[in-house]
CSV table of N, CA and C in Angstrom, one decimal:
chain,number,residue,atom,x,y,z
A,1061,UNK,N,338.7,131.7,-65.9
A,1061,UNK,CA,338.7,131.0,-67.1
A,1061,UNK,C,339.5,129.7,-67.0
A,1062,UNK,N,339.4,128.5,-67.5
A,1062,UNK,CA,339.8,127.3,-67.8
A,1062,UNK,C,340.9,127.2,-68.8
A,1063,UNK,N,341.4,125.6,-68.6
A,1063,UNK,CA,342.9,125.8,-69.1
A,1063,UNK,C,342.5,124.6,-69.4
A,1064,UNK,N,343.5,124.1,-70.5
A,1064,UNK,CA,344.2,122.6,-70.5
A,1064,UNK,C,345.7,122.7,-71.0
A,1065,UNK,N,346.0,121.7,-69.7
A,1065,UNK,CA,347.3,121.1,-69.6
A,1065,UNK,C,347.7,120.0,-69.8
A,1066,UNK,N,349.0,119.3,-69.7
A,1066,UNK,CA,349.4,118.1,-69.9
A,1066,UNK,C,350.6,118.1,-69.2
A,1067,UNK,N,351.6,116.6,-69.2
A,1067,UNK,CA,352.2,116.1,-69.1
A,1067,UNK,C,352.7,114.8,-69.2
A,1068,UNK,N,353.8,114.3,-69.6
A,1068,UNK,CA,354.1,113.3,-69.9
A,1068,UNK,C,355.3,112.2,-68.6
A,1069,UNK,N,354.8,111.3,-68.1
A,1069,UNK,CA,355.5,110.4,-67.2
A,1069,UNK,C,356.0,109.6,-67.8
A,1070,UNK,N,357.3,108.7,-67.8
A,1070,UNK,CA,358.2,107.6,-68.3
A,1070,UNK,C,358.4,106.6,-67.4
A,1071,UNK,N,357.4,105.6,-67.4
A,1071,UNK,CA,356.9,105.0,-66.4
A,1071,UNK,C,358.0,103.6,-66.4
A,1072,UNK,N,358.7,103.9,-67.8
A,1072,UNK,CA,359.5,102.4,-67.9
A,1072,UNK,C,361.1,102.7,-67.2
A,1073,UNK,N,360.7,104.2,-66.5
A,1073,UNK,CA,362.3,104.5,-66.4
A,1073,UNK,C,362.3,105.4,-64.8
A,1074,UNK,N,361.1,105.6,-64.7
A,1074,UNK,CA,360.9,106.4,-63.4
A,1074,UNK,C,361.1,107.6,-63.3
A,1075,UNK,N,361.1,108.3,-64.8
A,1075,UNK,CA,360.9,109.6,-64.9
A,1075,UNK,C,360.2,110.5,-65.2
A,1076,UNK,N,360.4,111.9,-65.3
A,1076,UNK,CA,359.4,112.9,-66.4
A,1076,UNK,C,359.8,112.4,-67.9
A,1077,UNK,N,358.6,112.5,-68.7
A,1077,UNK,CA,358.9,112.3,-70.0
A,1077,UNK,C,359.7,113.5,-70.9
A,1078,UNK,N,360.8,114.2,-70.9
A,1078,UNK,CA,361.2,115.1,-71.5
A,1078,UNK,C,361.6,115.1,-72.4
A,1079,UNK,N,361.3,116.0,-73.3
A,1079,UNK,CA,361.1,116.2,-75.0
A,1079,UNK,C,360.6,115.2,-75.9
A,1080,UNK,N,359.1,115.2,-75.0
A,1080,UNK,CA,358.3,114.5,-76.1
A,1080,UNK,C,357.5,115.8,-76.8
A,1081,UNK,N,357.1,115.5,-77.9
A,1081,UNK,CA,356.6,116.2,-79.2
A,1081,UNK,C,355.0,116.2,-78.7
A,1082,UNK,N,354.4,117.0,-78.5
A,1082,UNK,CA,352.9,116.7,-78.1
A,1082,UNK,C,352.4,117.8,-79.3
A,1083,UNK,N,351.2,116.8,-80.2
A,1083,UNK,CA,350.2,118.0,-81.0
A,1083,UNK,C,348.5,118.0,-80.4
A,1084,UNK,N,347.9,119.3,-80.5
A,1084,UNK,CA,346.6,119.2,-80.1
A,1084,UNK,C,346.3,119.7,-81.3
A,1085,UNK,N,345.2,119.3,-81.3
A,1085,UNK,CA,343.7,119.0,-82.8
A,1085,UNK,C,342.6,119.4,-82.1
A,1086,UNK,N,341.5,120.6,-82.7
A,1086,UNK,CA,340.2,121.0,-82.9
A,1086,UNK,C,339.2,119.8,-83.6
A,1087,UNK,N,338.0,119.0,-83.1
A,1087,UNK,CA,337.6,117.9,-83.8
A,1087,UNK,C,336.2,118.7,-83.9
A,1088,UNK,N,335.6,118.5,-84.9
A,1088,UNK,CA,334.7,118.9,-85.7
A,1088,UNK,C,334.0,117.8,-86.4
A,1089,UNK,N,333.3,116.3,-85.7
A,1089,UNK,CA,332.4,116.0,-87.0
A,1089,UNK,C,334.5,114.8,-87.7
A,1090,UNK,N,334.5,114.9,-89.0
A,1090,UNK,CA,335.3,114.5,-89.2
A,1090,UNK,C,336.5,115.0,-89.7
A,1091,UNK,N,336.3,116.5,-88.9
A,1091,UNK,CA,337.2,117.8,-89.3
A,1091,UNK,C,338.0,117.8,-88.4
A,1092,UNK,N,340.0,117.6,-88.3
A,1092,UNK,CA,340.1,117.4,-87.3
A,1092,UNK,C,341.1,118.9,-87.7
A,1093,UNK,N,341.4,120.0,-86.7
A,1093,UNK,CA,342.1,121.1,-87.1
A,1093,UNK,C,343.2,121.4,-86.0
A,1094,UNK,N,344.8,121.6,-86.3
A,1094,UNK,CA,345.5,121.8,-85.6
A,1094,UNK,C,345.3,123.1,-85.1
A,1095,UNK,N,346.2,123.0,-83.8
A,1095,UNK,CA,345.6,124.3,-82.8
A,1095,UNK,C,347.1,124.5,-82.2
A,1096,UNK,N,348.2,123.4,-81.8
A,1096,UNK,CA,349.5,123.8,-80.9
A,1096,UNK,C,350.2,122.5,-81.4
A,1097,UNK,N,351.5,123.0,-81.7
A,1097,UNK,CA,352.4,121.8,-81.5
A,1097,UNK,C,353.7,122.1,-80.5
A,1098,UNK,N,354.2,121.4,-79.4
A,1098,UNK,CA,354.8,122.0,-78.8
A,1098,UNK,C,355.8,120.8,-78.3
A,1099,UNK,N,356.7,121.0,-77.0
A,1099,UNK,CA,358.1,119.7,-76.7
A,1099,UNK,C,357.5,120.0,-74.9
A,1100,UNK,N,357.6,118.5,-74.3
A,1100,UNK,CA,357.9,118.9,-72.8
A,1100,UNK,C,359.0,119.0,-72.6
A,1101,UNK,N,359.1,119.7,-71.4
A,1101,UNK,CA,360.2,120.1,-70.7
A,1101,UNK,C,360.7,119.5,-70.2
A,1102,UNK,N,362.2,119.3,-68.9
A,1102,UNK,CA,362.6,118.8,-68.4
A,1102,UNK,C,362.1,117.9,-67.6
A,1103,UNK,N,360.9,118.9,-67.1
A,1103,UNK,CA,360.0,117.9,-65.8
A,1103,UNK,C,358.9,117.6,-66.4
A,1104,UNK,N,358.9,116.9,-67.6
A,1104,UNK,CA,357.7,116.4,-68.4
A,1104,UNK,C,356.9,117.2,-69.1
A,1105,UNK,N,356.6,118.7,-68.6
A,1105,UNK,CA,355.6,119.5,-68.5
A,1105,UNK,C,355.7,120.6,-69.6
A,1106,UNK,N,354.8,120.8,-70.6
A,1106,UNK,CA,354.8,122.1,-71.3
A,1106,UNK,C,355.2,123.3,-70.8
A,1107,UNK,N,355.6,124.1,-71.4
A,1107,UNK,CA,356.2,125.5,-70.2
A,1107,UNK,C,354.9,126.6,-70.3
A,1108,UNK,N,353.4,125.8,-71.4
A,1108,UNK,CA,352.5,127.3,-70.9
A,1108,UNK,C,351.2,126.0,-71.1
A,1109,UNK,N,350.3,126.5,-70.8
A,1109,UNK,CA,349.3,125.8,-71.1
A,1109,UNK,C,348.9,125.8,-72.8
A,1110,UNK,N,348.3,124.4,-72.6
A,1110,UNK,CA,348.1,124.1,-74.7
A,1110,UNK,C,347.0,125.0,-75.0
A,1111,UNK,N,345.8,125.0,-74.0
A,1111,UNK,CA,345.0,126.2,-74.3
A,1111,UNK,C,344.4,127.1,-73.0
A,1112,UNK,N,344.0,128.4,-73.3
A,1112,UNK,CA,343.8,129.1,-72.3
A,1112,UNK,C,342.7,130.4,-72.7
A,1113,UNK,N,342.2,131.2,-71.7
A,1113,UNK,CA,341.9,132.4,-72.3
A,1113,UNK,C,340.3,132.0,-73.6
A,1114,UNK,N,340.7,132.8,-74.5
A,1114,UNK,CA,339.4,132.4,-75.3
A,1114,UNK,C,340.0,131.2,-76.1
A,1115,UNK,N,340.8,131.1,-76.4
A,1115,UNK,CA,340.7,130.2,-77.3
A,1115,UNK,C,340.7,128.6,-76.6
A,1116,UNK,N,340.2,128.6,-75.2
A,1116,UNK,CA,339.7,127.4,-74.5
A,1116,UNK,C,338.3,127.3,-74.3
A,1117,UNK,N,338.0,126.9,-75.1
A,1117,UNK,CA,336.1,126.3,-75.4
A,1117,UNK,C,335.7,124.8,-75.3
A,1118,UNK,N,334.8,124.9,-75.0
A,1118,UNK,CA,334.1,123.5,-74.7
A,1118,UNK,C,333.9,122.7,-76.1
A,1119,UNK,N,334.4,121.5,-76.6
A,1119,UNK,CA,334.3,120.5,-77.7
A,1119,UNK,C,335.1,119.6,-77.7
A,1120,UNK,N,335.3,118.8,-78.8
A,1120,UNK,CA,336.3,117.6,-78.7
A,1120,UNK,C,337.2,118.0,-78.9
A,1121,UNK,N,338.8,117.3,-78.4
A,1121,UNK,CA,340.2,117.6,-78.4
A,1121,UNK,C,340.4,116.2,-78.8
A,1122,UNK,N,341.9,116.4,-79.5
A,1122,UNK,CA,342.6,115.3,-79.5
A,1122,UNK,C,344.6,115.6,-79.5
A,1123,UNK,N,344.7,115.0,-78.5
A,1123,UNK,CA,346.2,115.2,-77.9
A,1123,UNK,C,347.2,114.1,-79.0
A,1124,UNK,N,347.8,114.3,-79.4
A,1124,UNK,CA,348.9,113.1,-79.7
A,1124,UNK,C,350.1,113.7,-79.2
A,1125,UNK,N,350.4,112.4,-78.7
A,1125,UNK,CA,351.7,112.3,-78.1
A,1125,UNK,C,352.8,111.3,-78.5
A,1126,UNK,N,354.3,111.9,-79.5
A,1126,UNK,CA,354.9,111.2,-80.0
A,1126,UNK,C,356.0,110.7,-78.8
A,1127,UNK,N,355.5,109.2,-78.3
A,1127,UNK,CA,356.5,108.6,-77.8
A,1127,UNK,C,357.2,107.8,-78.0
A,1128,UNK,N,356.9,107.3,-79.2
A,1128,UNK,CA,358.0,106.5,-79.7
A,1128,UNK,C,359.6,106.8,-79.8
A,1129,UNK,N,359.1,107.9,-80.7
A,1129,UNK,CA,360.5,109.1,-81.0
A,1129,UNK,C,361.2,109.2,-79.5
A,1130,UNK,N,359.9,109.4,-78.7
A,1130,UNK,CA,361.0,109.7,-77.1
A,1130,UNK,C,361.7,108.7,-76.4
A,1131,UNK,N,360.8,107.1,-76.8
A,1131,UNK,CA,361.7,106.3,-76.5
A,1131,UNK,C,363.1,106.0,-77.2
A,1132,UNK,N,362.5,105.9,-78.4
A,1132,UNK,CA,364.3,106.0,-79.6
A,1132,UNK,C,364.9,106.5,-79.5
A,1133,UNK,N,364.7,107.8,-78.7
A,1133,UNK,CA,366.2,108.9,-78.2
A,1133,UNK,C,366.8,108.6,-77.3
A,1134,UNK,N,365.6,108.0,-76.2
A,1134,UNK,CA,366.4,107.5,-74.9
A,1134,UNK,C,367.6,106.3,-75.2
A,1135,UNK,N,367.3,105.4,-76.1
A,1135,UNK,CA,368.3,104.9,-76.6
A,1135,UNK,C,367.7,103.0,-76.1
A,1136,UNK,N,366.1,103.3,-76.0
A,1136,UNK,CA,365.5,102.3,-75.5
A,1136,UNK,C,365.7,101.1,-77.0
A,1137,UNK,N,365.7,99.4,-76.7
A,1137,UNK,CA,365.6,98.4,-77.4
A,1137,UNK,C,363.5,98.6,-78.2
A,1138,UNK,N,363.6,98.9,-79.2
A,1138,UNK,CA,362.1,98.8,-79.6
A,1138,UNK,C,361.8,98.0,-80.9
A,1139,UNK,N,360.8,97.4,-80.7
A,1139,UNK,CA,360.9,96.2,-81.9
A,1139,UNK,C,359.9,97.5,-83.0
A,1140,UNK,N,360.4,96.8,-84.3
A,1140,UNK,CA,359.5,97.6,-85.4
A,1140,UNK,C,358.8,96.5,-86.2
A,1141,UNK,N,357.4,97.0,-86.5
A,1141,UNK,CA,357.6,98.4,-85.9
A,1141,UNK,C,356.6,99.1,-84.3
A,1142,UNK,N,357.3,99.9,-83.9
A,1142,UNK,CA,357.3,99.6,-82.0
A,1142,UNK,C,355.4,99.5,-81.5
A,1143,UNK,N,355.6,99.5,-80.5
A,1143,UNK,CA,354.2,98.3,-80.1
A,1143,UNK,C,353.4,99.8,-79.6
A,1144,UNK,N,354.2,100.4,-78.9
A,1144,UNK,CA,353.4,102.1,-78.6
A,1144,UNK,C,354.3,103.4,-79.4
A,1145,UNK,N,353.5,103.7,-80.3
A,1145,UNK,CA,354.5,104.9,-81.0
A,1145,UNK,C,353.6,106.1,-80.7
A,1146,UNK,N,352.6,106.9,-81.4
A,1146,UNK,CA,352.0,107.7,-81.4
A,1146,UNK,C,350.9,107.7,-80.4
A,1147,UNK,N,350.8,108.2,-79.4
A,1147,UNK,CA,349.8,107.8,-78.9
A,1147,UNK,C,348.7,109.0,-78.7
A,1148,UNK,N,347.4,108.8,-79.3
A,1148,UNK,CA,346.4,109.9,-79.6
A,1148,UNK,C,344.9,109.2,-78.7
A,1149,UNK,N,345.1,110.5,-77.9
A,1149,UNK,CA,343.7,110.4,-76.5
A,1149,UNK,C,343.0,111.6,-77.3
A,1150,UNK,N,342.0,111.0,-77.6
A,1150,UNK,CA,340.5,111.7,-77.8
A,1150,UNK,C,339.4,112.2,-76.2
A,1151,UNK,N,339.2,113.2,-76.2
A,1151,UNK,CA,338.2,114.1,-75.0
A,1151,UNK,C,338.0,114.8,-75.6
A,1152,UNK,N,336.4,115.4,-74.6
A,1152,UNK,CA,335.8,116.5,-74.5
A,1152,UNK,C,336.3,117.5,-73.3
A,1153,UNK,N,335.9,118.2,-73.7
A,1153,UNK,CA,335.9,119.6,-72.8
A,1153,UNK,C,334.4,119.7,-72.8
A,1154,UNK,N,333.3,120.2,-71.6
A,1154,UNK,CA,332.4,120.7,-71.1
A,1154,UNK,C,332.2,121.6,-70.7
A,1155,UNK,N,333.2,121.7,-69.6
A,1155,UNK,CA,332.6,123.0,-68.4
A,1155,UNK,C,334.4,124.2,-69.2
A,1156,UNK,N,334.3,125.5,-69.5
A,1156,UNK,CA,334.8,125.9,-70.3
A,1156,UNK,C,335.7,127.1,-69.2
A,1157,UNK,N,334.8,126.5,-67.7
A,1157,UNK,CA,335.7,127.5,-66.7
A,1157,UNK,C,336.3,126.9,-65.8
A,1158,UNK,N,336.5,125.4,-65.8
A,1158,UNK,CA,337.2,124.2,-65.3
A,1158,UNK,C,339.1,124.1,-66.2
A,1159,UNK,N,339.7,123.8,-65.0
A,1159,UNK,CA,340.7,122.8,-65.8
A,1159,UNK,C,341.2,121.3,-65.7
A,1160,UNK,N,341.2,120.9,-67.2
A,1160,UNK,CA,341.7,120.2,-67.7
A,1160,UNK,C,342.7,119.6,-67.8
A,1161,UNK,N,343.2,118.7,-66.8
A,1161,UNK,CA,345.1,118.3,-67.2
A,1161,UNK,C,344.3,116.8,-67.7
A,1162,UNK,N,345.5,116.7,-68.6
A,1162,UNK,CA,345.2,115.2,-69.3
A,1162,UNK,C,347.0,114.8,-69.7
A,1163,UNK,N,347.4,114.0,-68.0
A,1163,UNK,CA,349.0,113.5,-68.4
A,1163,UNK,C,348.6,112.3,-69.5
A,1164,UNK,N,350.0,112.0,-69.2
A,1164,UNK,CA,350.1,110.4,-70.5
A,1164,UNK,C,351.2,110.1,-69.4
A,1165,UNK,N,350.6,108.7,-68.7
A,1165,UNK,CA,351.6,107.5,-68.4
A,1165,UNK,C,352.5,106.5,-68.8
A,1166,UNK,N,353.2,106.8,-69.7
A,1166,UNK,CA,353.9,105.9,-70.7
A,1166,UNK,C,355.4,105.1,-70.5
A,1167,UNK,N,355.3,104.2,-71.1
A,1167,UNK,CA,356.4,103.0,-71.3
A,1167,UNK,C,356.1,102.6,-72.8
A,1168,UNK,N,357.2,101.8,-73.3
A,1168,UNK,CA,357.0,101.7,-75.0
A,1168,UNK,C,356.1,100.2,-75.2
A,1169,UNK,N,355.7,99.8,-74.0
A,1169,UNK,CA,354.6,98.2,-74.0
A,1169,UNK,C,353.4,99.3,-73.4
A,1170,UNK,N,353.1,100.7,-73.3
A,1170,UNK,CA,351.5,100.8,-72.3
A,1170,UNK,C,351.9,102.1,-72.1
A,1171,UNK,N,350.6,102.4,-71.9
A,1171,UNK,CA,350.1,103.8,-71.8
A,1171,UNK,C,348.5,104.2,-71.0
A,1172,UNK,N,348.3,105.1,-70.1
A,1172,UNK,CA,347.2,105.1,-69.5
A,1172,UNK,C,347.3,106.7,-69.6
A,1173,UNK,N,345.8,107.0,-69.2
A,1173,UNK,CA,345.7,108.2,-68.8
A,1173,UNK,C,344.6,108.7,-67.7
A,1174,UNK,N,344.1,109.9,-67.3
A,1174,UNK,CA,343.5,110.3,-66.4
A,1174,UNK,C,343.1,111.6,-66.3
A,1175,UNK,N,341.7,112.1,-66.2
A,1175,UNK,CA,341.8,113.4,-65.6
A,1175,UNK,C,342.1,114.2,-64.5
A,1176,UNK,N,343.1,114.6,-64.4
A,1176,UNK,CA,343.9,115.1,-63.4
A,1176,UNK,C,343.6,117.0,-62.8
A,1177,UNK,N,343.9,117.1,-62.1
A,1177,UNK,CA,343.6,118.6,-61.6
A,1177,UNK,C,344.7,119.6,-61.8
């Protein structure tokens, strides 16, 4: 069975992004429905996968990832209001026995991402 994962990098500081707030959303058309809200961990990383098992199916996802908040903890200078706050990656899922990691590259000027293994 297939999974999706995540993680968050702090690319402005050369670290794991830890305790950022990540929500995943079920997209339907213009139905968008929460499914996990959860914090990374030390080393960036959720401690289970966001989905797994059956309830990992092939359709659109949408990840948000509050980094703003994670930069304002860190104790980072951010103009308001800040230039990267929320950052929400829209994907599909396809293949339903594959996984899916989808990090977030982040600094509070930029943000990238990648399908990762």
């Amino acid at each position: 069975m297939g999974k999706l994962t995540t993680h968050v990098l702090d690319t402005a500081n050369g670290r794991p992004g830890a305790g950022v707030k990540v929500e995943l959303f079920a997209l339907a058309g213009d139905t968008r429905r929460a499914l996990k809200t959860t914090t990374t961990n030390h080393d960036g990383r959720c401690d289970e996968p966001l989905l797994e098992g059956a309830s990992f199916a092939t359709g659109e996802y949408e990840l948000v990832f509050h980094a703003g908040d994670y930069f304002a903890a860190t104790g980072a200078q951010l103009p308001q209001p800040r230039f990267v706050d929320r950052v929400v990656l829209r994907f599909g899922i396809a293949d339903a026995n594959a996984h899916y990691h989808v990090p977030l590259l982040v600094s509070p000027w930029s943000y990238s991402t990648y399908r990762g293994s």
